[in-house]
PDB file of C-alpha atoms and ligand atoms in Angstrom:
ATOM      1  CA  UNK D   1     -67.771 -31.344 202.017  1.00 44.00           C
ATOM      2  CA  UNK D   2     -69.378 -31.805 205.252  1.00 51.00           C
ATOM      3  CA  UNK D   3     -67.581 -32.743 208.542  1.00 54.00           C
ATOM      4  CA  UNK D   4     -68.385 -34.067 212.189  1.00 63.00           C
ATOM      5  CA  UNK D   5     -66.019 -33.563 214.857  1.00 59.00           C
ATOM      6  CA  UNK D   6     -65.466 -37.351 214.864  1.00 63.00           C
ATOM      7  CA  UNK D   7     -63.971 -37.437 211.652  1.00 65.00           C
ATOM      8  CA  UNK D   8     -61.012 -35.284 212.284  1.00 68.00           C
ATOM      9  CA  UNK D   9     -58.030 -35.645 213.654  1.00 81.00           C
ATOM     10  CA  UNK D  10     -57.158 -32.611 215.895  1.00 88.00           C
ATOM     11  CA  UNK D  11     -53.564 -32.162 215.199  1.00 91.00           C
ATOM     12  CA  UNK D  12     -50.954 -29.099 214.953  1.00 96.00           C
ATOM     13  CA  UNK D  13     -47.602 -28.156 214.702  1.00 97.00           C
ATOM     14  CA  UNK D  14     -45.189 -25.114 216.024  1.00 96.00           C
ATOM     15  CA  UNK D  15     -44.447 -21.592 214.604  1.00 97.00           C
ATOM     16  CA  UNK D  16     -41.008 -23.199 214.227  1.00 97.00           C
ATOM     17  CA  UNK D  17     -41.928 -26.050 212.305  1.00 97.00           C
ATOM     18  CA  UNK D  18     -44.308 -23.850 210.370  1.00 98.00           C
ATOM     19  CA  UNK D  19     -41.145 -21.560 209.209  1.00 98.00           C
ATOM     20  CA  UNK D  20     -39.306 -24.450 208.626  1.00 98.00           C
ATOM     21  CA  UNK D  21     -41.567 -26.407 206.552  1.00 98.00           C
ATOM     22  CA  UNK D  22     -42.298 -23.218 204.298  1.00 98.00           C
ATOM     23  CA  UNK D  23     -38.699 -21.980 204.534  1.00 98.00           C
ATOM     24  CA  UNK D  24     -40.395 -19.085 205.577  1.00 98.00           C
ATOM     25  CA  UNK D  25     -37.751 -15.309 205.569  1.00 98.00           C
ATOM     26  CA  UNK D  26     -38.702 -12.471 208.364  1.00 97.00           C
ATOM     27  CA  UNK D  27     -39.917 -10.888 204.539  1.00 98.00           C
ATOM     28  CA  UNK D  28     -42.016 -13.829 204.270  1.00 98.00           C
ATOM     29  CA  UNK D  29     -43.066 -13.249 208.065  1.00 98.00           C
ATOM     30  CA  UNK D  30     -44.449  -9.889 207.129  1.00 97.00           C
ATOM     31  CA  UNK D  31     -46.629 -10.399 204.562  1.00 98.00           C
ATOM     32  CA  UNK D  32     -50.681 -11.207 204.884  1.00 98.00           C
ATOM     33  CA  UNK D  33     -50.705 -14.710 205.648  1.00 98.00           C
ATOM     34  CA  UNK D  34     -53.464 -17.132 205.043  1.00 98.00           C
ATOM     35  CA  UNK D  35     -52.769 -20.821 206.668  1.00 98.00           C
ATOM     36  CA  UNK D  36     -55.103 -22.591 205.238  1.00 98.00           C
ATOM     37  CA  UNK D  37     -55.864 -26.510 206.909  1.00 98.00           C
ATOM     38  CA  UNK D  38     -54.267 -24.756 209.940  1.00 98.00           C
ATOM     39  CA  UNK D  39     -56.569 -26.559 212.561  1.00 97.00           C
ATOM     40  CA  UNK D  40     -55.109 -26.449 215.866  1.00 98.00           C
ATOM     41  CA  UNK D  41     -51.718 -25.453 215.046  1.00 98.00           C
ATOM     42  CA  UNK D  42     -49.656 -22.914 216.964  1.00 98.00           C
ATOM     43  CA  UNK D  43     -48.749 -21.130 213.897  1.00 98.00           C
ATOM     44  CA  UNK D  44     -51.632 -18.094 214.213  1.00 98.00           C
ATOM     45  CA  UNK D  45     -51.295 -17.556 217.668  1.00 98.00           C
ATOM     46  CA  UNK D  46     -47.980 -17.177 217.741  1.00 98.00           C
ATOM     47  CA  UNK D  47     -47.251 -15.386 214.844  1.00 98.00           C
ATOM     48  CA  UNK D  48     -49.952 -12.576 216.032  1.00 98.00           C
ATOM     49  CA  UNK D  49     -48.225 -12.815 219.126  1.00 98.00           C
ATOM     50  CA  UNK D  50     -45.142 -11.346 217.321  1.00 97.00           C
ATOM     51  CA  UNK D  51     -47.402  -8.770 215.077  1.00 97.00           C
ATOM     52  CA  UNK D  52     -47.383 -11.484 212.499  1.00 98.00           C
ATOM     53  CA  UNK D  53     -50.814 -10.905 210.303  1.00 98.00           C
ATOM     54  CA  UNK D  54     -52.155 -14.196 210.129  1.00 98.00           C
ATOM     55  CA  UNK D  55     -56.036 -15.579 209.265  1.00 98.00           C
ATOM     56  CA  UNK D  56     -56.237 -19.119 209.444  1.00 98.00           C
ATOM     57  CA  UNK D  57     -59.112 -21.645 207.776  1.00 98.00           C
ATOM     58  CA  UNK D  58     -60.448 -24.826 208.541  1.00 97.00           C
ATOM     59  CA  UNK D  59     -63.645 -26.843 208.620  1.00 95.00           C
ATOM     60  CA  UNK D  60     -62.549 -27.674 212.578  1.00 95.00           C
ATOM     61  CA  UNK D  61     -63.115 -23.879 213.462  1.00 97.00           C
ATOM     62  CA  UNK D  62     -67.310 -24.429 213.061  1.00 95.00           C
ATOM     63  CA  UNK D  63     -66.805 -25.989 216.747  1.00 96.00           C
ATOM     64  CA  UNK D  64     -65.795 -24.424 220.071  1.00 97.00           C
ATOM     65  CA  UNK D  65     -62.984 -24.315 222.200  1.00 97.00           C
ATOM     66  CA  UNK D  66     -64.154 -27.300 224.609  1.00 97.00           C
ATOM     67  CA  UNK D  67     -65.114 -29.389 221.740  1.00 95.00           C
ATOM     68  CA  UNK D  68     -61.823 -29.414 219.849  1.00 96.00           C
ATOM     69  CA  UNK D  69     -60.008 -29.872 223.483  1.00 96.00           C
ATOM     70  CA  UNK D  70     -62.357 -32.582 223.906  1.00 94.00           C
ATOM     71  CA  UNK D  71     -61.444 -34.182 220.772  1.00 93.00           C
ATOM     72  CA  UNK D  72     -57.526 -33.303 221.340  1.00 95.00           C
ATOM     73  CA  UNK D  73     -57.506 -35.368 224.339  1.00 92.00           C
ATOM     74  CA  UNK D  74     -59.327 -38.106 222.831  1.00 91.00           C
ATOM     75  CA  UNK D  75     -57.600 -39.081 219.960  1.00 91.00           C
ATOM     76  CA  UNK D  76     -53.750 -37.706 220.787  1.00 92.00           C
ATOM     77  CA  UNK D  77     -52.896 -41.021 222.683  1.00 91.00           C
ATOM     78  CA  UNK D  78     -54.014 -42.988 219.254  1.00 91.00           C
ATOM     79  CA  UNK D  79     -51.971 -40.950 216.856  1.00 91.00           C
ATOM     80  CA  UNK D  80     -48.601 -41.107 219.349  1.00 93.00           C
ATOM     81  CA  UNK D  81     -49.247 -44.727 219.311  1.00 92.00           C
ATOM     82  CA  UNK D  82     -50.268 -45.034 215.831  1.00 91.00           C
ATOM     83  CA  UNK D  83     -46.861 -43.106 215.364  1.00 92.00           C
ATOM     84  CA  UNK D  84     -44.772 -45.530 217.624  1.00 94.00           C
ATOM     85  CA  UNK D  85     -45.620 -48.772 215.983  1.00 93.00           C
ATOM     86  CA  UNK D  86     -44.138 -46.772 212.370  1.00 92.00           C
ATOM     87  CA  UNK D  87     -41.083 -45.234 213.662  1.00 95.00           C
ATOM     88  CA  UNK D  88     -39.000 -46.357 211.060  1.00 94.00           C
ATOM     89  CA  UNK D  89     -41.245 -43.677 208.430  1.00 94.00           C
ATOM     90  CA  UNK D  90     -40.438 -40.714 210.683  1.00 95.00           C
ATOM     91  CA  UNK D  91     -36.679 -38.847 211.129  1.00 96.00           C
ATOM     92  CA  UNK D  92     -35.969 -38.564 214.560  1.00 97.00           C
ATOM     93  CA  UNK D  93     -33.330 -35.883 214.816  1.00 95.00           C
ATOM     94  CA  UNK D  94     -34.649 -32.673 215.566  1.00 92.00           C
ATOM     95  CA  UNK D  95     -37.425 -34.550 217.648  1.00 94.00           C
ATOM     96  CA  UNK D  96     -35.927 -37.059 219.130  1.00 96.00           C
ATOM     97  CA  UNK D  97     -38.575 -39.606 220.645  1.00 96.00           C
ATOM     98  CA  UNK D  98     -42.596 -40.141 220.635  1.00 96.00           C
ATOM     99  CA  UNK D  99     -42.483 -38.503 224.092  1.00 96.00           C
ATOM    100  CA  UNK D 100     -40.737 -35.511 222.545  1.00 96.00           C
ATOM    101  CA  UNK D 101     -42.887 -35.257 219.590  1.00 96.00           C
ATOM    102  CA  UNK D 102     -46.114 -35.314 221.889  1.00 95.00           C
ATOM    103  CA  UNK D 103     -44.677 -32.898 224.420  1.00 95.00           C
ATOM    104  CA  UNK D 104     -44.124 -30.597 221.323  1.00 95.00           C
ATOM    105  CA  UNK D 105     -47.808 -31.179 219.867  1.00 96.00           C
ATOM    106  CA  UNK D 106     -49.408 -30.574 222.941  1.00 96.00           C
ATOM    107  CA  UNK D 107     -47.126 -27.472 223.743  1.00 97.00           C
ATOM    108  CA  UNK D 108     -48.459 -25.860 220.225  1.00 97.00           C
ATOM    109  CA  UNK D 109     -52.098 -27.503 220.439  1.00 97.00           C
ATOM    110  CA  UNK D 110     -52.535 -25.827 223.977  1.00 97.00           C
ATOM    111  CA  UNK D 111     -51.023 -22.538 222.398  1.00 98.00           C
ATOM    112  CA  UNK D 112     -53.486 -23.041 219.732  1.00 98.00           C
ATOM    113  CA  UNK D 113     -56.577 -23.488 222.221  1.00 98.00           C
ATOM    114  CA  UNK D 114     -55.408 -20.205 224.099  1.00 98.00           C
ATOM    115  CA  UNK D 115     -55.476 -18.147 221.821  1.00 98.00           C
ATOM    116  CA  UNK D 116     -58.888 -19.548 219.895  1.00 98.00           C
ATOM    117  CA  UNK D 117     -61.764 -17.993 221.565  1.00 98.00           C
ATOM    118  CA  UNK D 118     -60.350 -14.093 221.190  1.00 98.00           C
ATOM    119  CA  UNK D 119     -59.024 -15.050 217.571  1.00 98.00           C
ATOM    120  CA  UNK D 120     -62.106 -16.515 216.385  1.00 98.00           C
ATOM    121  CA  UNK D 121     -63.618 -13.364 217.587  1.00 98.00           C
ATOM    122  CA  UNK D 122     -60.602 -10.984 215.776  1.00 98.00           C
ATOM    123  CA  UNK D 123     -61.579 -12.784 212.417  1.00 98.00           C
ATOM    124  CA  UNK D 124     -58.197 -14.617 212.328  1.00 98.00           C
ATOM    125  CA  UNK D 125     -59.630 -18.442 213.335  1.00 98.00           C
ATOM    126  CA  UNK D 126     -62.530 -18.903 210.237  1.00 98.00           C
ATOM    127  CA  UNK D 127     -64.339 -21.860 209.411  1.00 98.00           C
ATOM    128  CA  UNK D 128     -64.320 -22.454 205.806  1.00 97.00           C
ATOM    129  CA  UNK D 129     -62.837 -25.648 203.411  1.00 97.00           C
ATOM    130  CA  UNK D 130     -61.000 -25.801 200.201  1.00 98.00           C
ATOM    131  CA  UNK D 131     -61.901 -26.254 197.692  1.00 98.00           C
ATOM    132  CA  UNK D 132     -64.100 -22.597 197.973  1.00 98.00           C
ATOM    133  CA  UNK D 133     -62.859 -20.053 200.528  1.00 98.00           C
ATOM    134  CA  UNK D 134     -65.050 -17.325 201.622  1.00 98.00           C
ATOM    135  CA  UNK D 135     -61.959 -14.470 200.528  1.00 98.00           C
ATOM    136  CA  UNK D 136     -62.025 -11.704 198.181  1.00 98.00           C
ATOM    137  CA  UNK D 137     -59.599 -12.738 194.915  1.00 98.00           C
ATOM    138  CA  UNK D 138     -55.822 -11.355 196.151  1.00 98.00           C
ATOM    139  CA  UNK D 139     -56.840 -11.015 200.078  1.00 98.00           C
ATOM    140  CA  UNK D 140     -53.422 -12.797 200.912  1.00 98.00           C
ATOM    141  CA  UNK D 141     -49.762 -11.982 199.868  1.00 98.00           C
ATOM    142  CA  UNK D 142     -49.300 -15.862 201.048  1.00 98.00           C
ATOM    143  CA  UNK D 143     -50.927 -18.486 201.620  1.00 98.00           C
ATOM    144  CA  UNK D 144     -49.641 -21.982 203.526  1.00 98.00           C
ATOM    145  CA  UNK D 145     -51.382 -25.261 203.518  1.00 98.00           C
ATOM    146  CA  UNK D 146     -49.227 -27.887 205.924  1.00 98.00           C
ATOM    147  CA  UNK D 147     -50.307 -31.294 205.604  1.00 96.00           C
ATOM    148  CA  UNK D 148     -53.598 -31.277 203.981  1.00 96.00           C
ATOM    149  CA  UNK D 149     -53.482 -31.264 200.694  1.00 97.00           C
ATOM    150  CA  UNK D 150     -50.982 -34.100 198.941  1.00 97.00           C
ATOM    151  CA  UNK D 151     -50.785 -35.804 201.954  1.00 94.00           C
ATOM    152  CA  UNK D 152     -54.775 -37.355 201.945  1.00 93.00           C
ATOM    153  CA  UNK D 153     -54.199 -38.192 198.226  1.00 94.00           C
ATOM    154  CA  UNK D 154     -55.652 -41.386 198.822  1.00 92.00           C
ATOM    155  CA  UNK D 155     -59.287 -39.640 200.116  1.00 92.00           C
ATOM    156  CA  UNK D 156     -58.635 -36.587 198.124  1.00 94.00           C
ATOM    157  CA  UNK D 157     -58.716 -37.012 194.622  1.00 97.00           C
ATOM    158  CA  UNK D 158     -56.872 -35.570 192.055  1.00 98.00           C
ATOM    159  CA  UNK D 159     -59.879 -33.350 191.157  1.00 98.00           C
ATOM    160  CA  UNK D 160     -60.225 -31.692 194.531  1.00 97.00           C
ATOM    161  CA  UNK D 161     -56.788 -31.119 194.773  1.00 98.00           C
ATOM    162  CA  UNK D 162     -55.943 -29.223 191.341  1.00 98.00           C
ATOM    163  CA  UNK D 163     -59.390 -27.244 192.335  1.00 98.00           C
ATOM    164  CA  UNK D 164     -57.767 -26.712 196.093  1.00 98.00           C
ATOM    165  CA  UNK D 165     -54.443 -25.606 194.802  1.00 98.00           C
ATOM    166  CA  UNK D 166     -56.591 -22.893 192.196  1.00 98.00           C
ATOM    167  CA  UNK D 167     -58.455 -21.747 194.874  1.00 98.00           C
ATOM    168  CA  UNK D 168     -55.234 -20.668 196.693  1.00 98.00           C
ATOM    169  CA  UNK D 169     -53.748 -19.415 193.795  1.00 98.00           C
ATOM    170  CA  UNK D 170     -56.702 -16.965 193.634  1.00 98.00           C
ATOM    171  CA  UNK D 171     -56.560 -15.611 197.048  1.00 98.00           C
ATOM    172  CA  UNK D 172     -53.308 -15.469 197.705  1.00 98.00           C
ATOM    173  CA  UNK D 173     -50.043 -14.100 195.172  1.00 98.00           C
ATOM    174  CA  UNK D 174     -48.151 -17.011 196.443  1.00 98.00           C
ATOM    175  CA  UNK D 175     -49.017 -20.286 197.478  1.00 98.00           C
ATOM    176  CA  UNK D 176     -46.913 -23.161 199.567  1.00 98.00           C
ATOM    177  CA  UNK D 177     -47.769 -26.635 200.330  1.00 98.00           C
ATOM    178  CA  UNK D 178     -45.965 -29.072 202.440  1.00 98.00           C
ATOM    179  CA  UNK D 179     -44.966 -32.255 202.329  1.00 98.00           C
ATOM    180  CA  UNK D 180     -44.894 -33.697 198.628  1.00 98.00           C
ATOM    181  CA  UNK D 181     -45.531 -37.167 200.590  1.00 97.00           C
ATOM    182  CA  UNK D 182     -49.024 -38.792 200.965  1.00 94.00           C
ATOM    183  CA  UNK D 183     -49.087 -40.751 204.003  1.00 90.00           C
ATOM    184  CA  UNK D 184     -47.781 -44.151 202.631  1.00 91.00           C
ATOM    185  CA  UNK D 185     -44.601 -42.093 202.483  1.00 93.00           C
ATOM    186  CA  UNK D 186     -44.506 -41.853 198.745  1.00 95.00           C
ATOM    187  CA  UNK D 187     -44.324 -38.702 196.348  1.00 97.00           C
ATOM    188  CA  UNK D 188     -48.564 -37.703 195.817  1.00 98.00           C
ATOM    189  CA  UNK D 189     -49.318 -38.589 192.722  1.00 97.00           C
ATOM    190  CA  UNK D 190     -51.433 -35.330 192.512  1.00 98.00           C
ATOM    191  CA  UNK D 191     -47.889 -32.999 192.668  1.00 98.00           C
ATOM    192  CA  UNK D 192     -47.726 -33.351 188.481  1.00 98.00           C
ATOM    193  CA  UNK D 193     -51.424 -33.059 188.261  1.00 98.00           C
ATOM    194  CA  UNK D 194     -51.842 -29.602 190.167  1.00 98.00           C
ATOM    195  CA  UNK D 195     -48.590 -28.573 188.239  1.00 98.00           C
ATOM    196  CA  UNK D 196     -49.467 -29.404 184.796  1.00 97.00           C
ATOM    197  CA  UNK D 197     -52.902 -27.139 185.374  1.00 97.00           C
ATOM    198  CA  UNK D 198     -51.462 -24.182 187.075  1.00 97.00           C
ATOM    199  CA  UNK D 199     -48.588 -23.643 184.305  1.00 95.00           C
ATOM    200  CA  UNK D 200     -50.331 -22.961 181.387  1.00 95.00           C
ATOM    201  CA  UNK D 201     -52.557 -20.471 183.667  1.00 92.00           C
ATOM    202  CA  UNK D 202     -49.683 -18.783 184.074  1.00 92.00           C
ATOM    203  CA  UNK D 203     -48.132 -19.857 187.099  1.00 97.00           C
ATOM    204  CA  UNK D 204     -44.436 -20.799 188.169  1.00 98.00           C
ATOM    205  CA  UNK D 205     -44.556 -24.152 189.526  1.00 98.00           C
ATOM    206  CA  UNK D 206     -41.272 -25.480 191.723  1.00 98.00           C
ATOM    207  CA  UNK D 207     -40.553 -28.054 193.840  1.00 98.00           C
ATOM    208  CA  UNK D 208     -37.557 -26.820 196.915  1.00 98.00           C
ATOM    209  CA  UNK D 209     -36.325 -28.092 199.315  1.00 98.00           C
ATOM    210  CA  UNK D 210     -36.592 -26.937 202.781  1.00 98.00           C
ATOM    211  CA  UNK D 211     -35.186 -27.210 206.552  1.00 98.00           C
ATOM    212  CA  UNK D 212     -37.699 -29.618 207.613  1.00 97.00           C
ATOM    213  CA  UNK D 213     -37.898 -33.245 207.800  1.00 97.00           C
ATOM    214  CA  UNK D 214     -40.066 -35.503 210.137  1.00 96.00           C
ATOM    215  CA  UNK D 215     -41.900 -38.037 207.575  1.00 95.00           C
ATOM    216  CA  UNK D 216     -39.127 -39.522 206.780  1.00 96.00           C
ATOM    217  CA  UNK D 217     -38.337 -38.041 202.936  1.00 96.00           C
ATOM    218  CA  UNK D 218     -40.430 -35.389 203.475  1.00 97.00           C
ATOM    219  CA  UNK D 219     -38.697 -32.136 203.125  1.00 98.00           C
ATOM    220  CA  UNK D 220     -39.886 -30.269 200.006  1.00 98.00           C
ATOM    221  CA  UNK D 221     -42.986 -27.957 199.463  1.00 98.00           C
ATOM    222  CA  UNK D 222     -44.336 -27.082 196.286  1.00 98.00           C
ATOM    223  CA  UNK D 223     -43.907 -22.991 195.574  1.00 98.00           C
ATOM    224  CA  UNK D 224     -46.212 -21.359 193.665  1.00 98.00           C
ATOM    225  CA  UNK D 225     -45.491 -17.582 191.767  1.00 97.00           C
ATOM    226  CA  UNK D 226     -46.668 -15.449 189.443  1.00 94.00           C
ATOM    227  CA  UNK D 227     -44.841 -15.349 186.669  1.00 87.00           C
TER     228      UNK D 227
HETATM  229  C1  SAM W   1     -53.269 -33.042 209.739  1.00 58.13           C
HETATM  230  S1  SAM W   1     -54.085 -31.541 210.119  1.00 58.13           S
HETATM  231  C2  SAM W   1     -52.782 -30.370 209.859  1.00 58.13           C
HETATM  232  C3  SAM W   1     -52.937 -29.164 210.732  1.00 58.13           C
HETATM  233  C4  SAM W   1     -51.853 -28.081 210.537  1.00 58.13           C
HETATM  234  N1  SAM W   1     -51.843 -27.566 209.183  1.00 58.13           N
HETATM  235  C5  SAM W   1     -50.477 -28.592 210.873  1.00 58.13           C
HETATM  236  O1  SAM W   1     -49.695 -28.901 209.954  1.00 58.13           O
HETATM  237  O2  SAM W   1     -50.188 -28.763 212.056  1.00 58.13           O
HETATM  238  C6  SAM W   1     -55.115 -31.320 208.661  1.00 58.13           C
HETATM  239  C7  SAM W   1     -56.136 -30.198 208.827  1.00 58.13           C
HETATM  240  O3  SAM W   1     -56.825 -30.034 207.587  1.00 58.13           O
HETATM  241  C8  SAM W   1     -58.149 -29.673 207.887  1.00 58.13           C
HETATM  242  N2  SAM W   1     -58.993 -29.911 206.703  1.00 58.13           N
HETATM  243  C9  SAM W   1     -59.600 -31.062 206.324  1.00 58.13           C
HETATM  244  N3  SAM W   1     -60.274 -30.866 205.172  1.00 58.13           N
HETATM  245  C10 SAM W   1     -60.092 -29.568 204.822  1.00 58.13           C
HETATM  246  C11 SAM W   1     -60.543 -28.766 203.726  1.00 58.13           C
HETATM  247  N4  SAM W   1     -61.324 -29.268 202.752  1.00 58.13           N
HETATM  248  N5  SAM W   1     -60.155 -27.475 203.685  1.00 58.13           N
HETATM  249  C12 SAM W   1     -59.354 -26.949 204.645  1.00 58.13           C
HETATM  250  N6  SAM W   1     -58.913 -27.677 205.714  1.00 58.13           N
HETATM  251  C13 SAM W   1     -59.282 -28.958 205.793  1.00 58.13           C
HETATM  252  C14 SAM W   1     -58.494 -30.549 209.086  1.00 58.13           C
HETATM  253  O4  SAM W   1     -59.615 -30.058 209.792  1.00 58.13           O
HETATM  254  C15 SAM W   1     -57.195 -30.487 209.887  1.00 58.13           C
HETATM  255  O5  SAM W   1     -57.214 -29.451 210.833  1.00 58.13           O
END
């Protein structure tokens, strides 16, 4: 898969919606992370910030700190609009307006951008895409993917997405991915497709719900063990 700048959507979430989403324990908190579709999320920086272990991975990290600011700025006013004129999909309890919700992004994105030049530099910010990351099998104790895969299940197919979720099944022990949702708001078809490989290979496939819920009918991940 190759990528321009111009083709992606710069846009992350908090360390608090991050444990949220993944129901994530201070157990959870301790373990080798991998976030993997992190782009400019806050989740990395602040998690190393509190002696978290986190590497994140994403095609976005190829470019520099300027250029993903530079793309930040241009396309944020688009998605808050883009995001006004469908209220009605989102929940708006814990973030309570489109002015909230892009105080909130920006708050994280800025964190993000911060933190970026020293982490790429530290190893923890590395450019790579599913479906091959450049880990050793078992580098991770977890790994999270937050609104990546399942949620583009229109321009990801069900191939690349039982491939994806394999991929982070062989990095990491365990494996999380939130939402369940694509983005017309509907359960990803894909969710019984990546299930019905990884059980026979031995895998413990469930669906939970979690503390987290901003597309509206959006709060479950799928959890992956082994058995
Ligand atoms: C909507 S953003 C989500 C960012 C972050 N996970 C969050 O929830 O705030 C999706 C991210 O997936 C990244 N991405 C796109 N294709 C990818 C791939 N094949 N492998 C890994 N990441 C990818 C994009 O660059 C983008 O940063």
């Amino acid at each position: 898969m190759t990528f321009t700048l111009d083709e992606i959507v710069p846009w992350g979430r908090s360390y608090d919606e991050y444990v949220r989403m993944f129901a994530l324990t201070e157990a959870d908190l301790g373990a080798r992370i991998l976030g993997c579709g992190d782009g400019p999320a806050s989740f990395n920086a602040e998690a190393t910030r509190r002696s978290g272990r986190v590497v994140s991975c994403d095609p976005l990290y190829r470019f520099d700190g300027a250029a993903i600011s530079g793309r930040i700025e241009a396309t944020s006013r688009h998605v808050l609009e883009q995001t006004r004129a469908n209220a009605d999909a989102f929940v708006w309890t814990a973030i309570r307006s489109v002015e909230e919700l892009g105080a909130i992004r920006m708050t994280a994105m800025t964190q993000f951008l911060d933190d970026y030049a020293r982490g790429r530099a530290d190893g923890r910010y590395v450019p790579a895409a599913l479906p091959h990351l450049p880990f050793e099998d078992r580098s991770f104790e977890l790994a999270l993917c937050s609104h990546l895969l399942f949620l583009y299940s229109e321009q990801l197919d069900a191939a690349f997405h039982v491939a994806a979720a394999a991929e982070l099944c062989r990095v990491a022990g365990e494996v999380r991915i939130f939402p369940l949702l694509s983005l017309d708001g509907r359960r990803s078809p894909w969710v019984e497709r990546v299930r019905q490989h990884l059980t026979p290979a031995g895998l413990v496939v469930s669906l939970e719900t979690v503390p987290y819920e901003f597309q509206r009918g959006g709060n479950q991940m799928m959890h992956i063990r082994r058995r």
